[in-house]
Coordinates of N, CA and C in Angstrom, one line a residue:
G1 N 39.2 83.0 39.3 CA 39.2 81.7 39.0 C 39.7 81.2 37.6
L2 N 40.0 82.1 36.7 CA 40.4 81.6 35.4 C 41.9 81.6 35.2
A3 N 42.6 81.9 36.3 CA 44.0 82.1 36.1 C 44.8 80.8 35.9
N4 N 44.3 79.7 36.3 CA 45.1 78.5 36.2 C 44.6 77.6 35.1
I5 N 44.7 78.1 33.8 CA 44.3 77.4 32.7 C 45.4 77.2 31.7
G6 N 45.4 76.2 31.0 CA 46.4 75.9 30.0 C 45.9 74.6 29.3
S7 N 46.3 74.5 28.1 CA 45.8 73.3 27.3 C 47.0 72.3 27.2
T8 N 46.6 71.1 27.5 CA 47.6 70.0 27.3 C 47.4 69.4 25.9
R9 N 46.2 69.1 25.6 CA 45.7 68.6 24.3 C 44.3 68.9 24.2
K10 N 43.7 68.8 23.0 CA 42.4 69.2 22.7 C 41.4 68.7 23.8
G11 N 40.6 69.6 24.4 CA 39.6 69.2 25.3 C 40.0 69.0 26.8
E12 N 41.3 69.0 27.0 CA 41.8 68.9 28.4 C 42.4 70.2 28.9
I13 N 42.2 70.4 30.2 CA 42.7 71.6 30.8 C 43.7 71.2 31.9
S14 N 44.8 71.9 31.9 CA 45.7 71.7 33.0 C 45.9 73.0 33.7
E15 N 46.5 73.0 34.9 CA 46.7 74.2 35.6 C 48.1 74.7 35.3
I16 N 48.2 76.0 35.1 CA 49.5 76.6 34.9 C 49.4 77.9 35.7
S17 N 50.5 78.4 36.2 CA 50.6 79.6 37.0 C 50.7 80.8 36.0
F18 N 50.0 81.8 36.3 CA 50.1 83.1 35.5 C 50.3 84.2 36.5
D19 N 51.5 84.2 37.1 CA 51.8 85.3 38.1 C 52.5 86.5 37.5
S20 N 53.0 86.4 36.3 CA 53.6 87.5 35.7 C 53.1 87.6 34.3
G21 N 53.6 88.5 33.6 CA 53.2 88.7 32.2 C 52.2 89.8 32.0
E22 N 51.6 89.9 30.9 CA 50.7 91.0 30.5 C 49.3 90.5 30.2
E23 N 48.4 91.4 30.3 CA 47.0 91.0 30.0 C 46.9 90.5 28.5
E24 N 47.8 91.1 27.6 CA 47.8 90.7 26.2 C 48.2 89.2 26.1
D25 N 48.9 88.7 27.1 CA 49.2 87.3 27.1 C 48.1 86.4 27.7
F26 N 47.4 87.0 28.6 CA 46.3 86.3 29.3 C 45.1 86.1 28.4
E27 N 44.8 87.1 27.7 CA 43.6 87.1 26.8 C 43.6 85.9 25.9
P28 N 44.7 85.7 25.1 CA 44.6 84.5 24.2 C 44.6 83.2 24.9
L29 N 45.0 83.1 26.1 CA 44.9 81.9 26.9 C 43.5 81.5 27.1
I30 N 42.7 82.5 27.5 CA 41.2 82.3 27.6 C 40.6 82.0 26.3
E31 N 40.9 82.9 25.3 CA 40.3 82.7 24.0 C 40.6 81.4 23.4
E32 N 41.7 80.8 23.5 CA 42.1 79.5 22.9 C 41.6 78.3 23.8
N33 N 41.2 78.6 25.0 CA 40.7 77.6 25.9 C 39.3 78.0 26.4
P34 N 38.3 78.1 25.6 CA 37.0 78.6 26.0 C 36.3 77.7 27.0
E35 N 36.8 76.4 27.1 CA 36.2 75.5 28.1 C 36.6 75.9 29.5
A36 N 37.6 76.8 29.6 CA 38.0 77.3 31.0 C 36.9 78.2 31.6
I37 N 36.1 78.8 30.7 CA 35.0 79.6 31.2 C 33.9 78.7 31.9
P38 N 33.6 78.9 33.1 CA 32.6 78.1 33.8 C 31.2 78.4 33.3
V39 N 30.9 78.0 32.1 CA 29.6 78.4 31.4 C 28.4 78.0 32.3
A40 N 28.4 76.8 32.8 CA 27.2 76.4 33.5 C 27.0 77.1 34.8
E41 N 28.1 77.6 35.4 CA 28.0 78.4 36.6 C 27.5 79.8 36.3
I42 N 27.9 80.3 35.2 CA 27.5 81.7 34.8 C 26.0 81.7 34.3
N43 N 25.7 80.7 33.4 CA 24.4 80.6 32.8 C 24.0 79.1 32.8
P44 N 23.3 78.7 33.9 CA 22.9 77.3 34.0 C 22.2 76.7 32.9
L45 N 21.6 77.5 32.0 CA 20.8 77.0 30.8 C 21.8 76.7 29.6
A46 N 23.0 77.2 29.7 CA 23.9 77.0 28.6 C 24.8 75.8 28.7
K47 N 25.2 75.3 27.6 CA 26.1 74.1 27.6 C 27.5 74.5 27.1
V48 N 27.6 75.5 26.3 CA 28.9 75.9 25.7 C 28.9 77.4 25.4
A49 N 30.1 78.0 25.4 CA 30.3 79.4 25.0 C 31.5 79.4 24.1
V50 N 31.5 80.2 23.1 CA 32.6 80.3 22.1 C 33.0 81.8 22.0
P51 N 34.3 82.1 21.8 CA 34.7 83.4 21.5 C 34.3 83.9 20.2
I52 N 33.7 85.2 20.2 CA 33.3 85.7 18.9 C 33.9 87.1 18.7
G53 N 34.7 87.6 19.6 CA 35.4 88.9 19.4 C 36.5 89.1 20.4
R54 N 37.5 89.8 19.9 CA 38.6 90.2 20.8 C 39.0 91.6 20.5
Q55 N 39.2 92.4 21.6 CA 39.5 93.8 21.5 C 38.4 94.5 20.6
V56 N 37.1 94.3 21.0 CA 36.0 94.9 20.4 C 35.8 96.3 20.8
T57 N 35.7 97.2 19.8 CA 35.6 98.6 20.1 C 34.2 98.9 20.8
L58 N 34.3 99.6 21.9 CA 33.1 99.9 22.7 C 33.3 101.3 23.2
G59 N 32.6 102.3 22.6 CA 32.8 103.7 23.0 C 34.3 104.1 22.7
N60 N 34.9 104.6 23.7 CA 36.3 105.0 23.6 C 37.3 103.9 24.0
N61 N 36.7 102.8 24.4 CA 37.6 101.7 24.9 C 37.4 100.5 24.0
S62 N 38.0 99.4 24.4 CA 37.7 98.1 23.7 C 37.6 97.0 24.8
L63 N 36.6 96.2 24.6 CA 36.4 95.1 25.6 C 37.4 94.0 25.1
D64 N 37.9 93.3 26.1 CA 39.0 92.3 25.8 C 38.4 91.1 25.0
L65 N 37.4 90.4 25.5 CA 36.9 89.2 24.8 C 35.3 89.3 24.9
L66 N 34.7 88.8 23.8 CA 33.3 88.6 23.7 C 33.0 87.2 23.3
F67 N 32.2 86.5 24.1 CA 31.8 85.2 23.9 C 30.3 85.1 23.7
L68 N 29.8 84.1 23.0 CA 28.4 83.8 22.9 C 28.1 82.4 23.3
D69 N 27.1 82.2 24.1 CA 26.7 80.8 24.5 C 25.6 80.3 23.6
D70 N 25.2 79.1 23.8 CA 24.2 78.4 23.0 C 22.8 78.9 23.3
T71 N 22.6 79.7 24.3 CA 21.3 80.2 24.6 C 21.1 81.6 24.0
G72 N 22.2 82.1 23.4 CA 22.1 83.4 22.8 C 22.6 84.5 23.7
S73 N 23.2 84.2 24.8 CA 23.7 85.2 25.8 C 25.1 85.5 25.5
L74 N 25.4 86.8 25.7 CA 26.8 87.3 25.5 C 27.5 87.3 26.8
F75 N 28.8 87.0 26.7 CA 29.7 87.1 27.9 C 30.7 88.1 27.5
V76 N 30.7 89.3 28.2 CA 31.6 90.3 28.1 C 32.7 90.1 29.1
I77 N 34.0 89.8 28.6 CA 35.0 89.4 29.5 C 36.1 90.5 29.5
E78 N 36.4 91.0 30.7 CA 37.5 92.0 30.8 C 38.6 91.3 31.6
C79 N 39.8 91.2 31.1 CA 40.9 90.5 31.7 C 41.7 91.5 32.5
K80 N 42.0 91.2 33.8 CA 42.8 92.1 34.6 C 43.7 91.2 35.5
L81 N 45.0 91.5 35.5 CA 45.9 90.7 36.3 C 46.1 91.5 37.6
I82 N 46.4 90.8 38.7 CA 46.5 91.4 40.0 C 47.6 92.5 40.0
Q83 N 48.6 92.3 39.2 CA 49.7 93.3 39.1 C 49.2 94.6 38.5
N84 N 48.0 94.6 37.8 CA 47.5 95.8 37.2 C 46.6 96.5 38.3
P85 N 46.9 97.8 38.6 CA 46.1 98.4 39.6 C 44.6 98.5 39.3
E86 N 44.2 98.3 38.0 CA 42.8 98.3 37.6 C 42.1 97.0 38.0
A87 N 42.8 96.0 38.6 CA 42.2 94.8 39.0 C 41.4 95.0 40.3
R88 N 41.4 96.2 40.7 CA 40.6 96.6 41.9 C 39.2 96.9 41.5
R89 N 38.6 97.8 42.2 CA 37.1 98.1 41.9 C 36.9 98.7 40.6
E90 N 37.9 99.3 39.9 CA 37.7 99.9 38.6 C 37.2 99.0 37.6
V91 N 37.6 97.7 37.7 CA 37.2 96.7 36.7 C 35.6 96.5 36.7
V92 N 35.1 96.7 37.9 CA 33.6 96.5 38.0 C 32.9 97.7 37.3
S93 N 33.4 98.9 37.5 CA 32.8 100.0 36.8 C 33.0 100.0 35.3
Q94 N 34.1 99.5 34.9 CA 34.4 99.3 33.5 C 33.4 98.3 32.8
L95 N 33.2 97.2 33.5 CA 32.2 96.2 33.0 C 30.8 96.8 33.0
I96 N 30.4 97.6 34.0 CA 29.1 98.2 34.0 C 28.9 99.1 32.8
E97 N 30.0 99.9 32.6 CA 29.9 100.8 31.4 C 29.8 100.1 30.1
Y98 N 30.5 99.0 30.0 CA 30.3 98.1 28.8 C 28.9 97.6 28.6
G99 N 28.4 97.1 29.7 CA 27.0 96.6 29.7 C 26.0 97.7 29.3
M100 N 26.2 98.9 29.8 CA 25.3 100.0 29.5 C 25.4 100.4 28.0
I101 N 26.6 100.4 27.4 CA 26.8 100.7 26.0 C 26.1 99.6 25.1
I102 N 26.3 98.3 25.5 CA 25.7 97.2 24.8 C 24.2 97.3 24.8
E103 N 23.6 97.6 26.0 CA 22.2 97.7 26.2 C 21.6 98.8 25.3
K104 N 22.3 99.9 25.2 CA 21.8 101.1 24.5 C 22.0 100.9 23.0
D105 N 23.2 100.4 22.6 CA 23.5 100.5 21.1 C 23.5 99.2 20.3
W106 N 23.6 98.1 21.0 CA 23.8 96.9 20.2 C 22.4 96.2 19.9
D107 N 22.5 95.4 18.8 CA 21.4 94.5 18.5 C 22.0 93.2 17.9
A108 N 21.1 92.3 17.6 CA 21.6 91.0 17.1 C 22.5 91.1 15.8
D109 N 22.1 92.1 14.9 CA 22.9 92.3 13.7 C 24.3 92.8 14.0
R110 N 24.4 93.6 15.0 CA 25.8 94.1 15.4 C 26.6 93.0 15.9
V111 N 26.0 92.1 16.8 CA 26.8 91.0 17.3 C 27.2 90.0 16.2
K112 N 26.3 89.8 15.3 CA 26.6 88.9 14.1 C 27.7 89.5 13.3
A113 N 27.7 90.8 13.1 CA 28.8 91.4 12.3 C 30.1 91.3 13.0
I114 N 30.1 91.5 14.3 CA 31.3 91.3 15.1 C 31.8 89.9 15.0
A115 N 30.9 88.9 15.2 CA 31.3 87.5 15.1 C 31.8 87.2 13.7
D116 N 31.1 87.7 12.6 CA 31.6 87.4 11.3 C 33.0 87.9 11.0
E117 N 33.3 89.1 11.5 CA 34.6 89.7 11.4 C 35.7 88.8 12.1
Y118 N 35.3 88.4 13.3 CA 36.2 87.6 14.1 C 36.5 86.2 13.4
L119 N 35.4 85.6 13.0 CA 35.5 84.3 12.3 C 36.4 84.4 11.0
L120 N 36.2 85.5 10.3 CA 37.0 85.7 9.1 C 38.5 85.9 9.4
E121 N 38.7 86.7 10.4 CA 40.1 86.9 10.8 C 40.8 85.6 11.3
K122 N 40.0 84.8 12.0 CA 40.5 83.5 12.6 C 40.5 82.4 11.6
R123 N 39.9 82.7 10.4 CA 39.8 81.7 9.3 C 39.0 80.5 9.8
I124 N 37.9 80.7 10.5 CA 37.0 79.7 11.0 C 35.8 79.6 10.0
E125 N 35.6 78.4 9.4 CA 34.6 78.3 8.4 C 33.3 77.8 9.0
G126 N 32.2 78.0 8.2 CA 30.9 77.6 8.6 C 30.0 78.6 9.2
G127 N 30.6 79.8 9.3 CA 29.8 80.9 9.9 C 29.6 80.7 11.4
L128 N 28.9 81.6 12.0 CA 28.6 81.6 13.5 C 27.9 80.3 13.9
I129 N 26.9 80.0 13.2 CA 26.1 78.8 13.6 C 26.9 77.5 13.5
G130 N 27.7 77.4 12.4 CA 28.6 76.2 12.3 C 29.6 76.1 13.4
Y131 N 30.2 77.3 13.7 CA 31.2 77.4 14.8 C 30.6 77.0 16.1
L132 N 29.4 77.5 16.4 CA 28.8 77.2 17.7 C 28.3 75.7 17.7
N133 N 27.8 75.2 16.6 CA 27.3 73.8 16.6 C 28.5 72.8 16.7
R134 N 29.6 73.2 16.2 CA 30.8 72.3 16.3 C 31.2 72.2 17.8
A135 N 31.1 73.3 18.5 CA 31.4 73.4 20.0 C 30.4 72.5 20.7
L136 N 29.1 72.6 20.3 CA 28.0 71.8 21.0 C 28.3 70.3 20.7
E137 N 28.7 70.0 19.5 CA 28.9 68.6 19.1 C 30.1 68.0 20.0
R138 N 31.1 68.8 20.2 CA 32.2 68.4 21.1 C 31.8 68.1 22.5
M139 N 30.7 68.8 22.9 CA 30.1 68.6 24.2 C 29.1 67.4 24.2
G140 N 28.8 66.8 23.1 CA 27.8 65.8 23.0 C 26.4 66.3 23.0
S141 N 26.2 67.6 22.6 CA 24.9 68.2 22.6 C 24.4 68.4 21.2
P142 N 23.1 68.4 21.0 CA 22.5 68.5 19.6 C 22.8 69.9 19.1
A143 N 22.8 70.0 17.8 CA 23.0 71.3 17.1 C 21.7 72.1 17.2
I144 N 21.8 73.4 17.0 CA 20.7 74.3 17.0 C 20.6 75.0 15.7
P145 N 19.4 75.2 15.2 CA 19.2 75.9 13.9 C 19.6 77.3 14.0
E146 N 20.1 77.9 12.9 CA 20.5 79.3 12.9 C 19.4 80.2 13.3
K147 N 18.2 80.0 12.8 CA 17.0 80.8 13.1 C 16.8 80.9 14.6
V148 N 16.9 79.8 15.3 CA 16.7 79.7 16.7 C 17.8 80.5 17.5
L149 N 19.0 80.3 17.0 CA 20.1 81.1 17.7 C 19.9 82.6 17.5
I150 N 19.5 83.0 16.4 CA 19.3 84.5 16.1 C 18.2 85.0 16.9
Q151 N 17.1 84.2 17.0 CA 15.9 84.6 17.8 C 16.3 84.7 19.3
K152 N 17.1 83.8 19.8 CA 17.6 83.8 21.2 C 18.5 85.0 21.4
L153 N 19.4 85.3 20.5 CA 20.3 86.4 20.6 C 19.5 87.7 20.6
R154 N 18.5 87.8 19.8 CA 17.7 89.1 19.7 C 17.1 89.4 21.1
S155 N 16.7 88.3 21.8 CA 16.0 88.5 23.1 C 17.0 88.7 24.2
K156 N 18.3 88.4 24.0 CA 19.2 88.5 25.1 C 20.4 89.4 24.9
V157 N 20.5 90.0 23.7 CA 21.7 90.9 23.4 C 21.8 92.0 24.4
K158 N 20.7 92.5 24.9 CA 20.7 93.7 25.8 C 21.0 93.3 27.2
K159 N 21.2 92.1 27.5 CA 21.5 91.6 28.9 C 22.7 90.7 29.0
P160 N 23.9 91.3 28.7 CA 25.1 90.4 28.7 C 25.5 90.1 30.1
F161 N 26.2 89.0 30.2 CA 26.9 88.6 31.5 C 28.2 89.4 31.5
L162 N 28.5 90.0 32.6 CA 29.7 90.9 32.7 C 30.7 90.1 33.5
I163 N 31.9 89.8 33.0 CA 32.9 88.9 33.6 C 34.2 89.5 33.8
A164 N 34.7 89.6 35.0 CA 36.1 90.0 35.2 C 36.9 88.7 35.4
A165 N 37.9 88.5 34.5 CA 38.8 87.3 34.6 C 40.2 87.8 35.0
G166 N 40.8 87.1 35.9 CA 42.2 87.4 36.2 C 42.9 86.3 37.0
N167 N 44.2 86.6 37.2 CA 44.9 85.6 37.9 C 44.6 85.6 39.4
R168 N 44.2 86.8 39.9 CA 43.6 86.9 41.3 C 42.9 88.3 41.2
M169 N 41.8 88.4 42.0 CA 41.1 89.6 42.0 C 41.2 90.3 43.4
D170 N 41.3 91.6 43.4 CA 41.3 92.3 44.6 C 40.0 92.1 45.4
Q171 N 40.1 91.9 46.7 CA 39.0 91.6 47.5 C 37.9 92.7 47.4
R172 N 38.2 93.9 47.2 CA 37.2 95.0 47.1 C 36.4 94.8 45.8
A173 N 37.0 94.4 44.8 CA 36.3 94.2 43.5 C 35.3 93.0 43.7
L174 N 35.8 92.0 44.4 CA 34.9 90.8 44.6 C 33.7 91.2 45.5
V175 N 33.9 92.0 46.5 CA 32.8 92.4 47.4 C 31.8 93.3 46.6
L176 N 32.3 94.2 45.9 CA 31.5 95.1 45.1 C 30.7 94.3 44.1
A177 N 31.3 93.4 43.3 CA 30.6 92.6 42.3 C 29.5 91.7 43.0
D178 N 29.8 91.1 44.1 CA 28.9 90.3 44.8 C 27.7 91.1 45.3
Y179 N 27.9 92.3 45.8 CA 26.9 93.2 46.3 C 25.9 93.5 45.1
L180 N 26.5 94.0 44.0 CA 25.7 94.3 42.8 C 24.9 93.1 42.3
K181 N 25.5 92.0 42.3 CA 24.8 90.8 41.8 C 23.6 90.4 42.7
K182 N 23.8 90.5 44.0 CA 22.8 90.2 45.0 C 21.7 91.2 45.1
K183 N 22.1 92.5 45.2 CA 21.2 93.6 45.6 C 20.4 94.1 44.3
I184 N 21.1 94.2 43.2 CA 20.4 94.8 42.1 C 20.3 93.8 40.9
K185 N 20.7 92.6 41.2 CA 20.6 91.5 40.2 C 21.4 91.8 38.9
L186 N 22.5 92.5 39.1 CA 23.4 92.7 37.9 C 24.2 91.4 37.6
P187 N 24.1 91.0 36.4 CA 24.8 89.7 36.0 C 26.3 89.9 35.9
I188 N 27.0 90.1 37.0 CA 28.4 90.4 37.0 C 29.1 89.3 37.8
I189 N 30.2 88.8 37.3 CA 31.0 87.7 37.8 C 32.5 88.0 37.8
C190 N 33.1 87.7 38.9 CA 34.6 87.9 39.0 C 35.2 86.5 39.2

């Protein structure tokens, strides 16, 4: 479902076709249009999610995009286009591996360091809390104190939402993700 996104002007989303091209072209489309992520469907308690990392090193690989929502939950996003053979079931195992590494090795300080590096590279001022609060403000929601965000992040960092984003997903990947979500309560979304 994230394939048909494009920005017409700030805050508006229009549909564009993404039938060709590379994942390297698809990633910035999502990164620059975070409102295209169905945050409320993924985490009903959240109002907004913002990108805090791109091509984040994870073991021997790198995850495509890392988002943080206002409840302190991480969104691990792996971009796969249907023309890529990995858009099949392999994307599900890749996401599970990322989730296992995060659960084992990450803490709130690691996430904050990733976000700080991303914000510095993107020249986004005000730090992580300022960045997230500006996104909340655009949604008409109240700001949250930094202490509260860090406390939420500490309690949720080990339980990221695992998201496969693409122009279309292979039916086998969708069936497998749905099975894992329902039977073992794995927070995976395609």
